[in-house]
Amino acid sequence: MRKVPLAESLRIIGRGSSNWLANRPIVVSFEVTDACTCYCKHCDHGGPRDEARNLRPADYRRYVEELRPCVVQISGGEPLMREDVVEIVRSVKNGSTLPYTILVSNWSHMTEEKYLALRDAGIDQFSVSLDFPDERHDDFRVYPGLYRQLEDLIPRLAKLGHDDIVLNSCITSENLGEIETIADKAREWGVNLCYSAYSARRTGCRDYFPGSPAQLAELNARLDRVEARRDSTNWLVNAPSTIQATRRYFATGGTPGCKAGLRFLVVTADGALQPCSMQFKRYSLAERDRMIREFTAVNRCDECYVSIRSYLDKSFPQLLWENVSGFLSVTTSK
Ligand SMILES: C[S@@+](CC[C@H](N)C(=O)[O-])C[C@H]1O[C@@H](n2cnc3c(N)ncnc32)[C@H](O)[C@@H]1O
Ligand code: SF4
Ligand code: SF4
């Protein structure tokens, strides 16, 4: 994974430290639309939605100035459905290196031209969902031709050499057997890989949760073999402690200690603050403290271990160390 230059890493760490002390979020996820091009089996989005009340690109500046996040995710629904997504990114970045900005997308609407325009606007990392290393991806996402589009575009864009593409693979009982072949695919395409974990909270469906003894044994054996392939290029983006915590999450059926609303939060397409994408209590931008008091302080939900949580459940020293040594990967090279 592309290493963040030293000066930029220090700026991120500086802002992270002050946010931690001031109880401001480290990561903000902007769900820029609720609509989606897919109908994935594991997700509650899918298909068209009413877009009339979506925030406009210029509105995002106000949220970034007030919340001052270190990291922003531009997500959805499917963010590339917004024709003004490049302007949204410009509004978030405002010509600065901060916040470090990740586009979380299924890439059904990605083109080389859009990739370059989004990079130019300030996207630092492209997170592309991949559930299977072949056409089964289309079946799971209910989008014929999606895998072909990825297979054509990803290796081609990787060859441009920006090293900013990360496959994002949500582990479910359906793709448990593909943990290693998805890693092979990331290597073959010349991109990075980040695993995340299925939560039944989105749809209520427990069938995709790999929790039986046989499934857990398979999960652990396959993750062991992928872990053995970790190297200094940071192509396996999850920290070792995050992989460990993911194993525990599946083994115990949950992960307590969630800091949703405090260390991270979601801004919905129409501009409300929500603790996370699976908790639908809505607050205005001015009511962040109320969200922490009413939600975070008493929250006992342990039902997911998605990436946004996995980075932020840690103690501040551990987070700082892992950011320095892994996720942001300080280097003095450009
Ligand atoms: C909600 S989607 C939004 C962005 C975009 N549409 C995409 O699929 O990448 C973000 C990520 O959430 C993951 N996801 C969807 N349903 C999930 C679930 N029930 N548990 C965990 N992750 C889930 C998807 O696989 C995807 O990688
Ligand atoms: S996971 Fe992403 S692509 Fe699939 S339905 Fe949900 S929002 Fe859409
Ligand atoms: S564990 Fe936290 S982030 Fe996950 S669904 Fe529950 S409240 Fe949301």
mmCIF file of C-alpha atoms in Angstrom, residues 150 196 240 312 315:
data_model
loop_
_atom_site.group_PDB
_atom_site.id
_atom_site.type_symbol
_atom_site.label_atom_id
_atom_site.label_comp_id
_atom_site.label_asym_id
_atom_site.label_seq_id
_atom_site.Cartn_x
_atom_site.Cartn_y
_atom_site.Cartn_z
ATOM 1 C CA LEU A 150 -13.193 -5.328 -12.278
ATOM 2 C CA SER A 196 -13.753 -7.184 6.811
ATOM 3 C CA PRO A 240 -2.188 -8.348 12.660
ATOM 4 C CA LEU A 312 -10.878 2.659 16.291
ATOM 5 C CA SER A 315 -6.210 2.354 22.732
#
